[in-house]
GROMACS .gro file of C-alpha atoms in nm:
model
  359
    1MET     CA    1  -1.446   1.714  -0.420
    2ALA     CA    2  -1.072   1.705  -0.234
    3LEU     CA    3  -0.902   1.431  -0.138
    4VAL     CA    4  -1.025   1.237   0.159
    5PRO     CA    5  -0.842   1.112   0.462
    6MET     CA    6  -0.777   0.771   0.412
    7ARG     CA    7  -0.928   0.647   0.744
    8LEU     CA    8  -1.232   0.737   0.603
    9LEU     CA    9  -1.219   0.449   0.361
   10LEU     CA   10  -1.088   0.232   0.595
   11ASP     CA   11  -1.355   0.206   0.827
   12HIS     CA   12  -1.614   0.225   0.510
   13ALA     CA   13  -1.422  -0.054   0.437
   14ALA     CA   14  -1.396  -0.213   0.775
   15GLU     CA   15  -1.787  -0.156   0.786
   16ASN     CA   16  -1.838  -0.388   0.452
   17GLY     CA   17  -1.618  -0.664   0.449
   18TYR     CA   18  -1.401  -0.594   0.191
   19GLY     CA   19  -0.948  -0.488   0.107
   20LEU     CA   20  -0.832  -0.166  -0.047
   21PRO     CA   21  -0.533  -0.251  -0.266
   22ALA     CA   22  -0.311   0.081  -0.232
   23TYR     CA   23  -0.095   0.136  -0.542
   24ASN     CA   24   0.227   0.301  -0.556
   25VAL     CA   25   0.248   0.563  -0.836
   26ASN     CA   26   0.524   0.774  -0.974
   27ASN     CA   27   0.403   0.848  -1.312
   28MET     CA   28   0.155   0.990  -1.558
   29GLU     CA   29   0.044   0.639  -1.659
   30GLN     CA   30   0.027   0.454  -1.307
   31ILE     CA   31  -0.207   0.720  -1.202
   32GLN     CA   32  -0.427   0.705  -1.524
   33ALA     CA   33  -0.440   0.290  -1.527
   34ILE     CA   34  -0.573   0.303  -1.154
   35MET     CA   35  -0.808   0.496  -1.234
   36ARG     CA   36  -0.959   0.421  -1.515
   37ALA     CA   37  -0.972   0.066  -1.316
   38ALA     CA   38  -1.136   0.268  -0.996
   39ASP     CA   39  -1.371   0.432  -1.261
   40GLU     CA   40  -1.460   0.081  -1.410
   41THR     CA   41  -1.520  -0.094  -1.103
   42ASN     CA   42  -1.686   0.210  -0.895
   43SER     CA   43  -1.422   0.189  -0.606
   44PRO     CA   44  -1.234   0.424  -0.410
   45VAL     CA   45  -0.871   0.466  -0.474
   46ILE     CA   46  -0.555   0.475  -0.202
   47LEU     CA   47  -0.238   0.652  -0.416
   48GLN     CA   48   0.054   0.636  -0.237
   49ALA     CA   49   0.405   0.742  -0.311
   50SER     CA   50   0.752   0.622  -0.189
   51ARG     CA   51   1.008   0.860  -0.066
   52GLY     CA   52   1.160   0.790  -0.365
   53ALA     CA   53   0.816   0.831  -0.570
   54ARG     CA   54   0.865   1.211  -0.457
   55SER     CA   55   1.193   1.250  -0.553
   56TYR     CA   56   1.166   1.101  -0.847
   57ALA     CA   57   0.833   1.281  -1.011
   58GLY     CA   58   0.939   1.571  -0.839
   59GLU     CA   59   0.708   1.716  -0.534
   60ASN     CA   60   0.493   1.987  -0.724
   61PHE     CA   61   0.415   1.718  -1.075
   62LEU     CA   62   0.359   1.475  -0.867
   63ARG     CA   63   0.080   1.598  -0.665
   64HIS     CA   64  -0.045   1.757  -0.948
   65LEU     CA   65  -0.084   1.473  -1.129
   66ILE     CA   66  -0.308   1.343  -0.822
   67LEU     CA   67  -0.482   1.666  -0.802
   68ALA     CA   68  -0.613   1.575  -1.154
   69ALA     CA   69  -0.698   1.263  -1.125
   70VAL     CA   70  -0.907   1.410  -0.819
   71GLU     CA   71  -1.091   1.701  -1.099
   72THR     CA   72  -1.128   1.416  -1.355
   73TYR     CA   73  -1.287   1.124  -1.141
   74PRO     CA   74  -1.465   1.392  -0.896
   75HIS     CA   75  -1.686   1.037  -0.771
   76ILE     CA   76  -1.454   0.885  -0.729
   77PRO     CA   77  -1.297   0.899  -0.326
   78ILE     CA   78  -0.927   0.951  -0.330
   79SER     CA   79  -0.694   0.950  -0.074
   80MET     CA   80  -0.339   1.043  -0.110
   81HIS     CA   81  -0.102   0.815   0.153
   82GLN     CA   82   0.286   0.879   0.196
   83ASP     CA   83   0.437   0.502   0.193
   84HIS     CA   84   0.696   0.418   0.485
   85GLY     CA   85   0.791   0.793   0.609
   86ASN     CA   86   1.142   0.697   0.714
   87ALA     CA   87   1.142   0.976   1.019
   88PRO     CA   88   0.844   1.232   1.146
   89GLY     CA   89   1.025   1.510   0.931
   90THR     CA   90   0.919   1.339   0.627
   91CYS     CA   91   0.570   1.270   0.745
   92TYR     CA   92   0.550   1.653   0.798
   93SER     CA   93   0.690   1.741   0.478
   94ALA     CA   94   0.365   1.543   0.289
   95MET     CA   95   0.132   1.711   0.500
   96ARG     CA   96   0.284   1.990   0.367
   97GLN     CA   97   0.259   1.898   0.048
   98GLY     CA   98  -0.156   1.776   0.060
   99PHE     CA   99  -0.110   1.425   0.166
  100THR     CA  100  -0.392   1.340   0.336
  101SER     CA  101  -0.256   1.030   0.529
  102VAL     CA  102   0.110   0.889   0.603
  103MET     CA  103   0.281   0.575   0.715
  104MET     CA  104   0.537   0.668   0.965
  105ASP     CA  105   0.748   0.308   0.968
  106GLY     CA  106   0.959   0.364   1.285
  107SER     CA  107   1.031  -0.008   1.259
  108LEU     CA  108   1.345   0.127   1.123
  109GLU     CA  109   1.520   0.412   1.221
  110ALA     CA  110   1.627   0.745   1.033
  111ASP     CA  111   1.825   0.592   0.802
  112ALA     CA  112   1.578   0.344   0.644
  113LYS     CA  113   1.827   0.075   0.697
  114THR     CA  114   1.888  -0.004   1.088
  115PRO     CA  115   1.649  -0.209   1.282
  116ALA     CA  116   1.477   0.036   1.566
  117SER     CA  117   1.379  -0.013   1.950
  118TYR     CA  118   0.990  -0.048   2.030
  119GLU     CA  119   1.073   0.194   2.220
  120TYR     CA  120   1.182   0.418   1.960
  121ASN     CA  121   0.904   0.315   1.733
  122VAL     CA  122   0.619   0.420   1.937
  123GLN     CA  123   0.781   0.758   2.061
  124VAL     CA  124   0.828   0.857   1.653
  125THR     CA  125   0.474   0.734   1.541
  126ARG     CA  126   0.312   0.887   1.866
  127ASP     CA  127   0.492   1.221   1.813
  128VAL     CA  128   0.330   1.178   1.414
  129VAL     CA  129  -0.004   1.043   1.496
  130ASN     CA  130  -0.069   1.374   1.737
  131VAL     CA  131   0.012   1.652   1.427
  132ALA     CA  132  -0.157   1.406   1.166
  133HIS     CA  133  -0.423   1.391   1.383
  134SER     CA  134  -0.474   1.835   1.416
  135ILE     CA  135  -0.521   1.840   1.108
  136GLY     CA  136  -0.747   1.497   1.038
  137VAL     CA  137  -0.488   1.330   0.839
  138SER     CA  138  -0.449   0.937   0.915
  139VAL     CA  139  -0.138   0.781   0.980
  140GLU     CA  140  -0.041   0.401   0.909
  141GLY     CA  141   0.173   0.248   1.178
  142GLU     CA  142   0.437  -0.060   1.168
  143LEU     CA  143   0.558  -0.360   1.426
  144GLY     CA  144   0.814  -0.578   1.253
  145CYS     CA  145   1.013  -0.595   0.995
  146LEU     CA  146   0.938  -0.668   0.658
  147GLY     CA  147   1.168  -0.979   0.534
  148SER     CA  148   1.195  -1.323   0.411
  149LEU     CA  149   1.037  -1.614   0.625
  150GLU     CA  150   1.199  -1.862   0.425
  151THR     CA  151   1.589  -1.707   0.393
  152GLY     CA  152   1.555  -1.497   0.766
  153MET     CA  153   1.707  -1.230   0.569
  154GLY     CA  154   1.476  -0.884   0.546
  155GLU     CA  155   1.492  -0.661   0.202
  156ALA     CA  156   1.528  -0.275   0.085
  157GLU     CA  157   1.326  -0.123  -0.191
  158ASP     CA  158   1.326   0.174  -0.339
  159GLY     CA  159   1.602   0.283  -0.076
  160HIS     CA  160   1.454   0.121   0.222
  161GLY     CA  161   1.470  -0.167   0.436
  162PHE     CA  162   1.710  -0.360   0.637
  163GLU     CA  163   1.964  -0.588   0.431
  164GLY     CA  164   2.084  -0.820   0.584
  165ALA     CA  165   1.950  -1.137   0.856
  166LEU     CA  166   1.670  -1.067   1.110
  167SER     CA  167   1.537  -1.324   1.411
  168HIS     CA  168   1.171  -1.460   1.370
  169ASP     CA  169   1.076  -1.241   1.642
  170GLN     CA  170   1.127  -0.918   1.438
  171LEU     CA  171   1.007  -1.079   1.090
  172LEU     CA  172   0.647  -1.169   1.286
  173THR     CA  173   0.464  -0.888   1.413
  174ASP     CA  174   0.377  -0.989   1.821
  175PRO     CA  175   0.013  -0.929   1.871
  176GLU     CA  176   0.071  -0.901   2.197
  177GLN     CA  177   0.271  -0.601   2.151
  178ALA     CA  178   0.074  -0.499   1.858
  179VAL     CA  179  -0.242  -0.426   2.122
  180ASP     CA  180  -0.024  -0.199   2.321
  181PHE     CA  181   0.159   0.010   2.020
  182VAL     CA  182  -0.187   0.069   1.889
  183GLU     CA  183  -0.302   0.167   2.262
  184GLN     CA  184   0.006   0.359   2.308
  185THR     CA  185   0.011   0.564   1.944
  186GLY     CA  186  -0.364   0.575   1.866
  187VAL     CA  187  -0.252   0.467   1.497
  188ASP     CA  188  -0.546   0.425   1.233
  189ALA     CA  189  -0.423   0.129   1.090
  190LEU     CA  190  -0.100  -0.140   1.185
  191ALA     CA  191   0.105  -0.260   0.920
  192VAL     CA  192   0.234  -0.650   1.011
  193ALA     CA  193   0.520  -0.850   0.928
  194ILE     CA  194   0.408  -1.147   0.860
  195GLY     CA  195   0.692  -1.298   0.617
  196THR     CA  196   0.594  -1.071   0.273
  197SER     CA  197   0.861  -0.825   0.105
  198HIS     CA  198   0.876  -0.569  -0.114
  199GLY     CA  199   0.978  -0.642  -0.534
  200ALA     CA  200   0.922  -0.923  -0.713
  201TYR     CA  201   1.139  -1.226  -0.541
  202LYS     CA  202   0.940  -1.294  -0.245
  203PHE     CA  203   0.937  -1.656  -0.218
  204THR     CA  204   1.122  -1.964  -0.434
  205ARG     CA  205   0.767  -2.158  -0.403
  206LYS     CA  206   0.426  -2.121  -0.403
  207PRO     CA  207   0.409  -1.966  -0.016
  208THR     CA  208   0.261  -2.199   0.201
  209GLY     CA  209   0.219  -2.105   0.606
  210GLU     CA  210   0.553  -2.209   0.711
  211ILE     CA  211   0.693  -1.907   0.494
  212LEU     CA  212   0.374  -1.684   0.452
  213ALA     CA  213   0.187  -1.647   0.783
  214ILE     CA  214  -0.145  -1.537   0.764
  215SER     CA  215  -0.233  -1.727   1.118
  216ARG     CA  216  -0.064  -1.411   1.290
  217ILE     CA  217  -0.309  -1.176   1.083
  218GLU     CA  218  -0.590  -1.399   1.302
  219GLU     CA  219  -0.404  -1.368   1.642
  220ILE     CA  220  -0.349  -1.016   1.583
  221HIS     CA  221  -0.709  -0.935   1.465
  222ARG     CA  222  -0.863  -1.118   1.764
  223ARG     CA  223  -0.733  -0.966   1.999
  224LEU     CA  224  -0.759  -0.582   1.813
  225PRO     CA  225  -1.086  -0.664   1.605
  226ASN     CA  226  -1.154  -0.243   1.576
  227THR     CA  227  -0.779  -0.149   1.388
  228HIS     CA  228  -0.727  -0.131   1.023
  229LEU     CA  229  -0.389  -0.390   0.932
  230VAL     CA  230  -0.270  -0.367   0.680
  231MET     CA  231  -0.016  -0.599   0.458
  232HIS     CA  232   0.278  -0.470   0.310
  233GLY     CA  233   0.443  -0.654  -0.010
  234SER     CA  234   0.209  -0.757  -0.137
  235SER     CA  235   0.188  -0.822  -0.519
  236SER     CA  236   0.103  -1.108  -0.647
  237VAL     CA  237   0.339  -1.136  -0.953
  238PRO     CA  238   0.127  -1.283  -1.183
  239GLN     CA  239   0.335  -1.604  -1.369
  240GLU     CA  240   0.145  -1.458  -1.734
  241LEU     CA  241   0.307  -1.140  -1.680
  242LEU     CA  242   0.646  -1.300  -1.610
  243GLU     CA  243   0.647  -1.477  -1.916
  244ILE     CA  244   0.544  -1.227  -2.165
  245ILE     CA  245   0.882  -1.052  -1.995
  246ASN     CA  246   1.100  -1.289  -2.032
  247ASN     CA  247   0.964  -1.408  -2.409
  248ASN     CA  248   1.083  -1.061  -2.554
  249GLY     CA  249   1.374  -1.026  -2.392
  250GLY     CA  250   1.361  -1.015  -2.000
  251LYS     CA  251   1.532  -1.205  -1.775
  252ILE     CA  252   1.356  -1.240  -1.481
  253ARG     CA  253   1.401  -1.560  -1.261
  254GLU     CA  254   1.135  -1.787  -1.141
  255THR     CA  255   0.976  -1.616  -0.839
  256TYR     CA  256   0.626  -1.629  -0.670
  257GLY     CA  257   0.398  -1.365  -0.496
  258VAL     CA  258   0.130  -1.338  -0.226
  259PRO     CA  259  -0.175  -1.535  -0.392
  260VAL     CA  260  -0.515  -1.361  -0.406
  261GLU     CA  261  -0.700  -1.604  -0.224
  262GLU     CA  262  -0.399  -1.568   0.121
  263ILE     CA  263  -0.481  -1.192   0.049
  264GLN     CA  264  -0.878  -1.253   0.053
  265LYS     CA  265  -0.837  -1.474   0.386
  266GLY     CA  266  -0.661  -1.166   0.555
  267ILE     CA  267  -0.914  -0.913   0.426
  268LYS     CA  268  -1.162  -1.184   0.663
  269CYS     CA  269  -0.947  -1.137   0.963
  270GLY     CA  270  -0.888  -0.722   0.966
  271VAL     CA  271  -0.698  -0.654   0.635
  272ARG     CA  272  -0.803  -0.312   0.546
  273LYS     CA  273  -0.477  -0.210   0.296
  274ILE     CA  274  -0.285  -0.386   0.102
  275ASN     CA  275   0.015  -0.244  -0.044
  276ILE     CA  276   0.090  -0.348  -0.458
  277ASP     CA  277   0.332  -0.220  -0.677
  278THR     CA  278   0.549  -0.524  -0.794
  279ASP     CA  279   0.209  -0.631  -1.022
  280ASN     CA  280   0.208  -0.285  -1.213
  281ARG     CA  281   0.557  -0.262  -1.228
  282LEU     CA  282   0.535  -0.605  -1.401
  283ALA     CA  283   0.260  -0.507  -1.607
  284ILE     CA  284   0.404  -0.184  -1.791
  285THR     CA  285   0.721  -0.410  -1.789
  286ALA     CA  286   0.522  -0.672  -2.047
  287ALA     CA  287   0.363  -0.451  -2.215
  288VAL     CA  288   0.659  -0.226  -2.308
  289ARG     CA  289   0.905  -0.531  -2.359
  290GLU     CA  290   0.633  -0.694  -2.584
  291ALA     CA  291   0.545  -0.357  -2.815
  292LEU     CA  292   0.908  -0.275  -2.867
  293PHE     CA  293   1.023  -0.656  -2.966
  294ALA     CA  294   0.732  -0.668  -3.219
  295LYS     CA  295   0.778  -0.354  -3.388
  296PRO     CA  296   1.155  -0.272  -3.281
  297ASP     CA  297   1.194   0.023  -3.558
  298GLU     CA  298   0.902   0.236  -3.395
  299PHE     CA  299   1.033   0.508  -3.178
  300ASP     CA  300   0.727   0.724  -3.036
  301PRO     CA  301   0.699   0.679  -2.676
  302ARG     CA  302   0.343   0.629  -2.705
  303HIS     CA  303   0.335   0.279  -2.878
  304PHE     CA  304   0.413   0.124  -2.546
  305LEU     CA  305   0.317   0.343  -2.335
  306LYS     CA  306  -0.058   0.315  -2.443
  307PRO     CA  307  -0.036  -0.070  -2.375
  308SER     CA  308   0.114  -0.060  -2.059
  309ILE     CA  309  -0.160   0.136  -1.920
  310LYS     CA  310  -0.366  -0.088  -2.045
  311TYR     CA  311  -0.241  -0.395  -1.894
  312MET     CA  312  -0.214  -0.229  -1.529
  313GLN     CA  313  -0.522  -0.158  -1.547
  314LYS     CA  314  -0.630  -0.451  -1.580
  315VAL     CA  315  -0.398  -0.619  -1.309
  316CYS     CA  316  -0.570  -0.276  -1.104
  317SER     CA  317  -0.945  -0.370  -1.190
  318ASP     CA  318  -0.859  -0.705  -1.113
  319ARG     CA  319  -0.782  -0.602  -0.758
  320TYR     CA  320  -1.036  -0.443  -0.694
  321GLN     CA  321  -1.289  -0.669  -0.765
  322SER     CA  322  -1.095  -0.979  -0.559
  323PHE     CA  323  -1.067  -0.738  -0.301
  324GLY     CA  324  -1.397  -0.712  -0.300
  325CYS     CA  325  -1.411  -0.305  -0.318
  326ALA     CA  326  -1.577  -0.295  -0.651
  327GLY     CA  327  -1.916  -0.121  -0.631
  328HIS     CA  328  -1.848   0.069  -0.327
  329GLY     CA  329  -1.648   0.398  -0.439
  330THR     CA  330  -1.963   0.595  -0.481
  331ASN     CA  331  -2.170   0.463  -0.179
  332ILE     CA  332  -1.839   0.659   0.068
  333LYS     CA  333  -1.953   1.034   0.175
  334GLN     CA  334  -1.675   1.231   0.118
  335VAL     CA  335  -1.603   1.438   0.401
  336SER     CA  336  -1.263   1.673   0.457
  337LEU     CA  337  -1.002   1.699   0.678
  338ASP     CA  338  -1.151   1.971   0.903
  339ASP     CA  339  -1.414   1.718   1.018
  340PHE     CA  340  -1.199   1.430   1.082
  341ALA     CA  341  -0.997   1.689   1.291
  342ALA     CA  342  -1.219   1.777   1.433
  343LYS     CA  343  -1.349   1.371   1.531
  344TYR     CA  344  -1.052   1.313   1.635
  345ALA     CA  345  -1.020   1.594   1.878
  346LYS     CA  346  -1.368   1.469   2.031
  347GLY     CA  347  -1.240   1.103   2.084
  348GLU     CA  348  -1.427   0.962   1.853
  349LEU     CA  349  -1.198   0.754   1.560
  350SER     CA  350  -0.989   0.558   1.891
  351SER     CA  351  -0.848   0.271   1.671
  352THR     CA  352  -0.980   0.065   2.033
  353ALA     CA  353  -1.328   0.221   2.015
  354LYS     CA  354  -1.517  -0.076   2.070
  355LYS     CA  355  -1.761  -0.020   1.767
  356ALA     CA  356  -1.635   0.088   1.418
  357VAL     CA  357  -1.737   0.469   1.329
  358THR     CA  358  -1.982   0.488   1.076
  359VAL     CA  359  -1.901   0.823   0.818
   0.00000   0.00000   0.00000
């Protein structure tokens, strides 16, 4: 089977009340770990790549690695998603590369650093939606800026993000504005700002409602019950992985991520896509440090890459199960981009429709 539109997976998740982890990928081992976990748990898959990942791996290498996953696991529906597209051109180039879903992050200007106006965000996101939907590609938008409610600062990861002070309003998505944004742009999914951020250093203490605003998701979901919501920066930063890293020469300071139980609350309130990258990076780093520390004379990369796949697979399997998507992979009828383009053209896939479309 070919890659499928992300909207197909999100609609199924909404109809069955679960969430989908969306894993960032850069290399073969990461893709192998994710796919082994998906096969083990029978879960649908979102593989996403940032601009940095596309540059690091090389466009053709990355595309063929993901196509290899499709060929190896034809029974598992897979969507290929562009994470944090900084401008329409980035999204269009991703579509040409075969991505079946793109994120137009108009919360920042094209430099991926400067907070953008609401009008700019609406315009560029709507432009991308018009092009993408004409060929069946799904679109995620973002409203509000990723950053810390604890410090009031934005953050940058992989060259994307505002580094500096942000107002409270910028750090939290406005529910009424979210309604207007979805109506004006027609996005398939909306990433919301609730105090999460990229990277390992999300919170200095276990997060509470004061610094992790899950309640804001509830407010948005009440107003947009049929819009698929997205949580960015949602790695949980497992403490056992930090311990392995630091016991084997690492120096990661005390830090906390987004608790799985808080994500589960979000899933009950319309969150369908949960972005995870740091947890898998930590799993790889823990395995590599542990293996090299145990056998410092070893120089075969397979010696530490094999356990990195194993450690990452465990993280992914845990997330598939805790987010409720385990067992659903083969229940999804795989549908082509052409079929979705026809649905968009007929107006069957409006995010503001009263009833979710059954596919």
